[in-house]
mmCIF file of C-alpha atoms in Angstrom:
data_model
loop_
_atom_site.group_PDB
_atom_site.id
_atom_site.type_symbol
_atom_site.label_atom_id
_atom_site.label_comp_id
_atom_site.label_asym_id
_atom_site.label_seq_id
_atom_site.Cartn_x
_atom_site.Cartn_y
_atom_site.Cartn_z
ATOM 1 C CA UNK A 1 19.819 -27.199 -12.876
ATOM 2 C CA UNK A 2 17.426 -24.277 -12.475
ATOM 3 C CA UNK A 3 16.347 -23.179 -9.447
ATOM 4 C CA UNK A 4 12.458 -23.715 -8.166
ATOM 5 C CA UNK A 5 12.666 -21.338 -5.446
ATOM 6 C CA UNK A 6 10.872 -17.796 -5.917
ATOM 7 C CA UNK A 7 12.532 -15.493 -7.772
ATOM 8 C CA UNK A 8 12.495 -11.810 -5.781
ATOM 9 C CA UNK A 9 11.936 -9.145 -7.048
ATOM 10 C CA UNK A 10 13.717 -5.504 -5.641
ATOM 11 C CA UNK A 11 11.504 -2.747 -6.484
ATOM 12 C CA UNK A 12 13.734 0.096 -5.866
ATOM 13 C CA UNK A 13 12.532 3.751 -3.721
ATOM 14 C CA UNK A 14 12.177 6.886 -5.132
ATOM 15 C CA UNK A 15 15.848 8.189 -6.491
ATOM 16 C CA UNK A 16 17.426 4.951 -5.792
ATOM 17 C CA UNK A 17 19.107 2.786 -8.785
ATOM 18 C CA UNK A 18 19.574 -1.592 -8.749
ATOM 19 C CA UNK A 19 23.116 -0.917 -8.103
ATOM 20 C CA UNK A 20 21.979 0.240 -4.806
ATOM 21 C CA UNK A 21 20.825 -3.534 -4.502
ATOM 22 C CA UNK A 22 23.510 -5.042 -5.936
ATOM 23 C CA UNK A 23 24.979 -6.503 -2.293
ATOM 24 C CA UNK A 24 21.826 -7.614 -1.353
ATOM 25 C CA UNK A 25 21.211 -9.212 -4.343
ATOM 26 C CA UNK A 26 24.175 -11.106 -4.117
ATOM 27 C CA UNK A 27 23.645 -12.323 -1.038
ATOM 28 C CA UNK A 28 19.795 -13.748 -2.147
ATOM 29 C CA UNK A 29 21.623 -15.097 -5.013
ATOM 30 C CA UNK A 30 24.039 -17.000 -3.001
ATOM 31 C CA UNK A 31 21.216 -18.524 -0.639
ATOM 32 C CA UNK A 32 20.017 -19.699 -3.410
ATOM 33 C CA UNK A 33 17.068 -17.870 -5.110
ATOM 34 C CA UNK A 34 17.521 -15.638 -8.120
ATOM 35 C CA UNK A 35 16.892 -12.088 -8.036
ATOM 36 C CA UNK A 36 16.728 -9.170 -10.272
ATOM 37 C CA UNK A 37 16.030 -5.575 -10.229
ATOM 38 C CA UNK A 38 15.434 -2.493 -12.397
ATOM 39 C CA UNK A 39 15.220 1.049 -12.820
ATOM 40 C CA UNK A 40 12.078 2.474 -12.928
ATOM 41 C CA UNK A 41 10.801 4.939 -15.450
ATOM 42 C CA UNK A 42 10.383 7.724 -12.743
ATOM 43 C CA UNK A 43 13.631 7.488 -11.821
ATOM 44 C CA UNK A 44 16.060 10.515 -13.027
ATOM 45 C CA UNK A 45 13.313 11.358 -15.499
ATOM 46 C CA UNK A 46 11.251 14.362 -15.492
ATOM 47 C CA UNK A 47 8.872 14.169 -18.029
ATOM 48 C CA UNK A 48 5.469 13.508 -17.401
ATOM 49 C CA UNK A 49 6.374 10.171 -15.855
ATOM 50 C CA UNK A 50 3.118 8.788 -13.793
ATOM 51 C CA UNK A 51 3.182 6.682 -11.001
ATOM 52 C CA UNK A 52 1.089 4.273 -12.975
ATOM 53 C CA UNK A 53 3.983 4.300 -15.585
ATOM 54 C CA UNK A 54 6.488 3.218 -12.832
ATOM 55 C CA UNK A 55 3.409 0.357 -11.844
ATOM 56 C CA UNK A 56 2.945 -0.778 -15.703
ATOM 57 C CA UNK A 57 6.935 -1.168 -16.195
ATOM 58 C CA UNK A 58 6.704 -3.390 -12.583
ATOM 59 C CA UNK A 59 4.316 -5.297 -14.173
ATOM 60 C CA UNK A 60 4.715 -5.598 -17.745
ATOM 61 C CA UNK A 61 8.736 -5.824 -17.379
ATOM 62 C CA UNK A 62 10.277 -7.026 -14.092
ATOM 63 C CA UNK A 63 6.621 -9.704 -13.263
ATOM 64 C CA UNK A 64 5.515 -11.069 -16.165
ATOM 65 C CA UNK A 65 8.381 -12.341 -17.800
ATOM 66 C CA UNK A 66 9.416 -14.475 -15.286
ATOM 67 C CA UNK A 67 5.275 -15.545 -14.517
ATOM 68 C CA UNK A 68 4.441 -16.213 -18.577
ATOM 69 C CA UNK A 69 7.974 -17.057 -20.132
ATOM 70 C CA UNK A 70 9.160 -19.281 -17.492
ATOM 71 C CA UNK A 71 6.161 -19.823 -15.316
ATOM 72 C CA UNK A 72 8.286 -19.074 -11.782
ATOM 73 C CA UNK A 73 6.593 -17.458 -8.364
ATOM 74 C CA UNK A 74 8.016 -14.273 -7.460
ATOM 75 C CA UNK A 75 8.283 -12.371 -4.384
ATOM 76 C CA UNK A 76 8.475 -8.666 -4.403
ATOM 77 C CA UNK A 77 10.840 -6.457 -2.190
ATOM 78 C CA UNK A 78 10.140 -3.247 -2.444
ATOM 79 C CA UNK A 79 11.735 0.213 -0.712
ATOM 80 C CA UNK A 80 10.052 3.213 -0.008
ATOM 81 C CA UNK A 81 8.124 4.875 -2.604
ATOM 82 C CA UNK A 82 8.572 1.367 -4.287
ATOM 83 C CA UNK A 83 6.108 0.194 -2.047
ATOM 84 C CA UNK A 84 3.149 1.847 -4.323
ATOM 85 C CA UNK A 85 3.921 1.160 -7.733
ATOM 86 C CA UNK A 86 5.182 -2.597 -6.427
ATOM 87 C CA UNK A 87 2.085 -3.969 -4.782
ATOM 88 C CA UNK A 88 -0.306 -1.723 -7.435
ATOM 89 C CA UNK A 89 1.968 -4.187 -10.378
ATOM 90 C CA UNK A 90 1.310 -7.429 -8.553
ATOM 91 C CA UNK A 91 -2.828 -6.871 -8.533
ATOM 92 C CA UNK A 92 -4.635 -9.882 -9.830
ATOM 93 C CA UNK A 93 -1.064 -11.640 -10.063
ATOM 94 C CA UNK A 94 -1.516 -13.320 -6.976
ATOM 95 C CA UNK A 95 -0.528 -17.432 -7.278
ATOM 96 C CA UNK A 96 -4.017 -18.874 -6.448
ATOM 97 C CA UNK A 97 -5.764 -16.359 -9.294
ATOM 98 C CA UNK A 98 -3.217 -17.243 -11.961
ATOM 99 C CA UNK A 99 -3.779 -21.188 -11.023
ATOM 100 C CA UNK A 100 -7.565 -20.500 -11.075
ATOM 101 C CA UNK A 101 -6.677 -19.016 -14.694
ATOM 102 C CA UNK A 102 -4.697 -22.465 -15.245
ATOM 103 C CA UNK A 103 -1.808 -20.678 -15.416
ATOM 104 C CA UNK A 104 2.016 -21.356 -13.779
ATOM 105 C CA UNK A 105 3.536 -19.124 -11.498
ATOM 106 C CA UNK A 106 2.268 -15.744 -9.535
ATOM 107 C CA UNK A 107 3.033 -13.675 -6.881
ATOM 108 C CA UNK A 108 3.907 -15.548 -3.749
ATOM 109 C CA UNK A 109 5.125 -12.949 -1.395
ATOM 110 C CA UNK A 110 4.825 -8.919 -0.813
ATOM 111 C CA UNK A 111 7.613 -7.889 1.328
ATOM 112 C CA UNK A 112 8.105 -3.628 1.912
ATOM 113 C CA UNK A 113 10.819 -2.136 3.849
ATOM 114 C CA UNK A 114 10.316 1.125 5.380
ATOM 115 C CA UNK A 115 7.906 1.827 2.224
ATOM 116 C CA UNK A 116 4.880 3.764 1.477
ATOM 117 C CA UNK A 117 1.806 1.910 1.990
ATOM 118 C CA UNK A 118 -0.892 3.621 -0.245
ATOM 119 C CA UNK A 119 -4.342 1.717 -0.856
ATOM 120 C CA UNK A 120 -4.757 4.195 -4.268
ATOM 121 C CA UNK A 121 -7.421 3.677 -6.200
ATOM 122 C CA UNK A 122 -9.447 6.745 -5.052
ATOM 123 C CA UNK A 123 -7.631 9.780 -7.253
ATOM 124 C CA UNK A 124 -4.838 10.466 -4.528
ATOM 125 C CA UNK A 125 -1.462 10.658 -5.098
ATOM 126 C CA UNK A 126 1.657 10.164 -3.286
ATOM 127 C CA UNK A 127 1.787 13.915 -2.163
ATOM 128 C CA UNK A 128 -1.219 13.442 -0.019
ATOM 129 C CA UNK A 129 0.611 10.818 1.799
ATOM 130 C CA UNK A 130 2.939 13.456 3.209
ATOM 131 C CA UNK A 131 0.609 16.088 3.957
ATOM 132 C CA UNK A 132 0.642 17.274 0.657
ATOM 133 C CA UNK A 133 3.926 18.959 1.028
ATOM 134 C CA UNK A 134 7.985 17.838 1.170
ATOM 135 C CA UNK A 135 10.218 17.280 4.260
ATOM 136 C CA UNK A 136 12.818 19.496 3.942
ATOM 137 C CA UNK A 137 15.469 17.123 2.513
ATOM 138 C CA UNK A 138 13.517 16.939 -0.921
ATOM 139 C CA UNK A 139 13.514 19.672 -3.069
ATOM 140 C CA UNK A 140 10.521 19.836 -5.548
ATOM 141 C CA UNK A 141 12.516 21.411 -8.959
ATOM 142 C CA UNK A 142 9.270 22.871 -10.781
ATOM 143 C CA UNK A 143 11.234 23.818 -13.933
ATOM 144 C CA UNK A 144 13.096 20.645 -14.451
ATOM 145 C CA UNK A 145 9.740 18.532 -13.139
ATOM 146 C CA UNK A 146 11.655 16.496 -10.702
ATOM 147 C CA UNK A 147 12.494 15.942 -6.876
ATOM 148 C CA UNK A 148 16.117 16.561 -5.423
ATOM 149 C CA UNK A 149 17.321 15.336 -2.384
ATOM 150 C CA UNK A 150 21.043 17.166 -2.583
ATOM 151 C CA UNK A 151 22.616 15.752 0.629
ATOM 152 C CA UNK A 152 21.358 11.804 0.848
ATOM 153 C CA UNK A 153 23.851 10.915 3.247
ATOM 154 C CA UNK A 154 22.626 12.296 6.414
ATOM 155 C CA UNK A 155 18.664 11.104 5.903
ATOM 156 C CA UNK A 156 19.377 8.154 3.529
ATOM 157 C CA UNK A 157 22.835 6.202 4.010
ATOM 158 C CA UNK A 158 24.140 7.547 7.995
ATOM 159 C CA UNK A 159 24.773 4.192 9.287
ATOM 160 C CA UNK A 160 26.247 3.185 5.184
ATOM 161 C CA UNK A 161 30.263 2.706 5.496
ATOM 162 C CA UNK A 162 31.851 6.481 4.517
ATOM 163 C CA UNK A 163 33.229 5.224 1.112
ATOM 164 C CA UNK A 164 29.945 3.208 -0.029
ATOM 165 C CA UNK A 165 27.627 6.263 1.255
ATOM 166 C CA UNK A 166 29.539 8.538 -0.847
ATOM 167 C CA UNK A 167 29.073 6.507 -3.909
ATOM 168 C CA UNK A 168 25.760 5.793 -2.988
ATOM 169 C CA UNK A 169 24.744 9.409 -2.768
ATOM 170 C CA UNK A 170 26.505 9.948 -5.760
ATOM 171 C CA UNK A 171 24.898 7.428 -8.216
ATOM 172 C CA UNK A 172 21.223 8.840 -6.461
ATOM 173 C CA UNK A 173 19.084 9.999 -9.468
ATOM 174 C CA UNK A 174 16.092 12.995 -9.659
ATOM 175 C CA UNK A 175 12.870 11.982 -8.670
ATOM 176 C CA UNK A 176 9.962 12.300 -11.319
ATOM 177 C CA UNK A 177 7.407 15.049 -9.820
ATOM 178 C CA UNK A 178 5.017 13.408 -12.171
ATOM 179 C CA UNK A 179 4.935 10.304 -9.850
ATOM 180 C CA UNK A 180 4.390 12.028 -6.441
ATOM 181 C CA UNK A 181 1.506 14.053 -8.342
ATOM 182 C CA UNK A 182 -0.247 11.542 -10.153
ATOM 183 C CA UNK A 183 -3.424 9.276 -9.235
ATOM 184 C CA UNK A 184 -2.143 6.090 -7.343
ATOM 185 C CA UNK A 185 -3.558 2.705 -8.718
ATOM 186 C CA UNK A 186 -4.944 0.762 -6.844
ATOM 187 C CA UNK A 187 -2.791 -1.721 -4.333
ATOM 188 C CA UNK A 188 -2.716 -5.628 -3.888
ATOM 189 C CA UNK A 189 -1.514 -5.973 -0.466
ATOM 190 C CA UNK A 190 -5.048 -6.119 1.087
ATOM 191 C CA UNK A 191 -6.351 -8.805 -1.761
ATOM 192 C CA UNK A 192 -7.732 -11.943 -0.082
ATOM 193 C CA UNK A 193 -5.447 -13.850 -2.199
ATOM 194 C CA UNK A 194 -2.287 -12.242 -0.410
ATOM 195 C CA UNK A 195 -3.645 -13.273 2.872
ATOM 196 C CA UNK A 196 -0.416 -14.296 4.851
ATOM 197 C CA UNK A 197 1.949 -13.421 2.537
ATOM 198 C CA UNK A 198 1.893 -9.428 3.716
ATOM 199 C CA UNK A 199 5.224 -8.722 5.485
ATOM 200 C CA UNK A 200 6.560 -5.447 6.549
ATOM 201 C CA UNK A 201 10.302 -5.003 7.704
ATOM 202 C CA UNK A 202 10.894 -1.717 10.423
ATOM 203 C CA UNK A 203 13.676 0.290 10.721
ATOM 204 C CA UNK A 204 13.796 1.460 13.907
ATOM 205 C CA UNK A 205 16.739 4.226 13.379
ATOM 206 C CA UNK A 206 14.919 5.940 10.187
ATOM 207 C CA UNK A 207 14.951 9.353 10.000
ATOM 208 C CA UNK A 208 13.798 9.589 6.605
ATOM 209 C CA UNK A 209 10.060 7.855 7.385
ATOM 210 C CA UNK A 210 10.760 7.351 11.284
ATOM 211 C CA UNK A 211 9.874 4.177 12.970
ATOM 212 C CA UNK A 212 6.351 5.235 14.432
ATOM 213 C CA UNK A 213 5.537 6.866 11.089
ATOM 214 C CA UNK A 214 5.944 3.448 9.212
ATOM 215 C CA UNK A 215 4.311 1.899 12.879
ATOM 216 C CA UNK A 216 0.993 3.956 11.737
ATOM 217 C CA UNK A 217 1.339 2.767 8.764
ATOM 218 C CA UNK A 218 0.776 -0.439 9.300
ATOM 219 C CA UNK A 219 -1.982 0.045 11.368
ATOM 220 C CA UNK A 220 -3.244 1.997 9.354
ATOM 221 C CA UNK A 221 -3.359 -0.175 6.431
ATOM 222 C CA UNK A 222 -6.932 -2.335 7.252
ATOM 223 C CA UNK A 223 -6.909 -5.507 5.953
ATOM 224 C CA UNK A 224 -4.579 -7.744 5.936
ATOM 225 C CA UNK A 225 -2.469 -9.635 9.137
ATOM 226 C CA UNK A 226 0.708 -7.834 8.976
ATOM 227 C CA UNK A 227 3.709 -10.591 9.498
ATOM 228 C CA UNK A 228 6.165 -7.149 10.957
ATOM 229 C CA UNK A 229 10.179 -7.467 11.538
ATOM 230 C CA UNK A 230 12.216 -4.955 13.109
ATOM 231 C CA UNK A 231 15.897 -3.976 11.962
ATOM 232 C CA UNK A 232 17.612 -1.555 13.861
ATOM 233 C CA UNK A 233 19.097 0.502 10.572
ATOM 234 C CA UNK A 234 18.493 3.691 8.680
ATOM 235 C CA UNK A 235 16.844 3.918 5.588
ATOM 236 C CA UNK A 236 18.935 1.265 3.594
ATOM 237 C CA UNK A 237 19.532 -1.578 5.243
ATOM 238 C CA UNK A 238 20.363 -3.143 2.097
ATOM 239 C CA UNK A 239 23.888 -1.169 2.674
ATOM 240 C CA UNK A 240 24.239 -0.577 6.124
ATOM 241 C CA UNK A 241 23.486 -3.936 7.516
ATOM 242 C CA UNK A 242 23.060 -6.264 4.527
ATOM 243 C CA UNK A 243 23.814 -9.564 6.077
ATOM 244 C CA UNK A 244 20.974 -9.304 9.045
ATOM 245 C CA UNK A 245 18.991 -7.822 5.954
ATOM 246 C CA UNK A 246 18.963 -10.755 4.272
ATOM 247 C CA UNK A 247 18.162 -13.171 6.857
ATOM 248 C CA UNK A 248 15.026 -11.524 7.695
ATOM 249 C CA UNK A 249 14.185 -11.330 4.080
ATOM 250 C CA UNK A 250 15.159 -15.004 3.994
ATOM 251 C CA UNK A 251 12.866 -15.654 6.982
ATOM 252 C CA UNK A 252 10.128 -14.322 5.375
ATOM 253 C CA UNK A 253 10.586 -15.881 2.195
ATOM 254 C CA UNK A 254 10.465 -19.745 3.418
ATOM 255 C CA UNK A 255 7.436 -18.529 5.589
ATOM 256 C CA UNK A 256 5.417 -17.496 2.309
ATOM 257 C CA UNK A 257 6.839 -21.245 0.823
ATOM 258 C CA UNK A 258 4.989 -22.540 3.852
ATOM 259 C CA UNK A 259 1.595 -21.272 3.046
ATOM 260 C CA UNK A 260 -0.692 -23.374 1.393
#
């Protein structure tokens, strides 16, 4: 029998792969809502790889299908630099435009976990979101067009379990430089039609974008009435404390069912 609940959507951060996910995904599966991932086009690529490349492939490949071909809702969770591309891909997806289109399915549910929240739209990329310059984990590569981040463990994966950090850090891929240096699309997150269905989870031990940092962010981010959760985890929950992950995410989920 197939499921109705929403299907979610993992939009993964900058460098990160769905195996990353995989866990996580597991345990959403097992609760009873299908979930998929993807990697996006950014991702260990450096040619000249936009950020509204990475938002086309959300849309076009990981949204639509499961809105047109099977006519499901969908609820996005999305890490980190996933945060721009994600909410850009769900624009005008929302489920009360699609229904005014007399279409099935949409976009029930925007849910970002320590993730860059960009409004776009204006010419600036993700560079001017950090000053316009790197923290000193990430290493621009001019030559081979991409971003390394050669030690992940220690800003990335320190509360991960030694033997999954270490092949987490080792399946990490280049970041595109393309995508931190190209004009951000707009974002969806402060649409009307998303009202209530904006959720932002905290990690409170992040070193990578530090708990005030993603704090500001939110406050930052005019619009919409922030539904906020707080984790206390580094930058991956999704592998250092997947099961309390998931029950927030599950929390969130049956509060976006809930909204009319």
């Amino acid at each position: 029998m197939t499921s109705t609940r929403p299907v979610f959507l993992i939009i993964p951060g900058g460098s990160q792969n769905p195996t990353h996910y995989g866990y996580l995904a597991h345990l959403l599966q097992s609760a009873g809502y299908p979930t998929s991932s993807a990697l996006l086009p950014s991702v260990g690529n450096g040619g000249k790889i936009s950020i509204q490349d990475d938002t086309s492939f959300i849309r076009d490949r990981m949204i639509l299908p499961f809105l047109e071909l099977e006519g499901r809702d969908v609820i996005l969770i999305m890490h980190s630099y996933g945060g721009v591309p994600g909410s850009a891909a769900a624009l005008g997806l929302s489920k009360r435009e699609r229904a005014a289109q007399g279409k099935k399915g949409g976009v029930v549910g925007q849910i970002f976990f320590t993730a860059m929240l960009q409004k776009g739209g204006d010419g600036t990329d993700v560079s001017t979101a950090t000053g316009g310059s790197f923290p000193p984990f990430l290493k621009p590569d001019r030559e081979a067009n991409v971003i390394r981040c050669d030690n992940p463990i220690p800003v990335l994966y320190p509360e991960v379990p030694s033997i999954l950090a270490s092949t987490a850090a080792g399946s990490t891929l280049p970041q595109g430089l393309e995508s931190f240096y190209t004009p951000v699309p707009r974002a969806s997150w402060d649409s009307e039609f998303f009202k209530n269905r904006v959720a932002y989870i905290r990690t409170a031990n992040d070193t990578t974008i530090p708990a005030f940092v993603q704090t500001m962010s939110i406050e930052n981010a005019q619009g919409p009435e922030w539904v906020v959760k707080d984790i206390k985890s580094d930058h991956s929950p999704h592998l250092s404390h997947p099961e309390k992950f998931c029950e927030i995410i599950l929390e969130l989920a049956k509060g976006f069912e809930s909204v009319d």
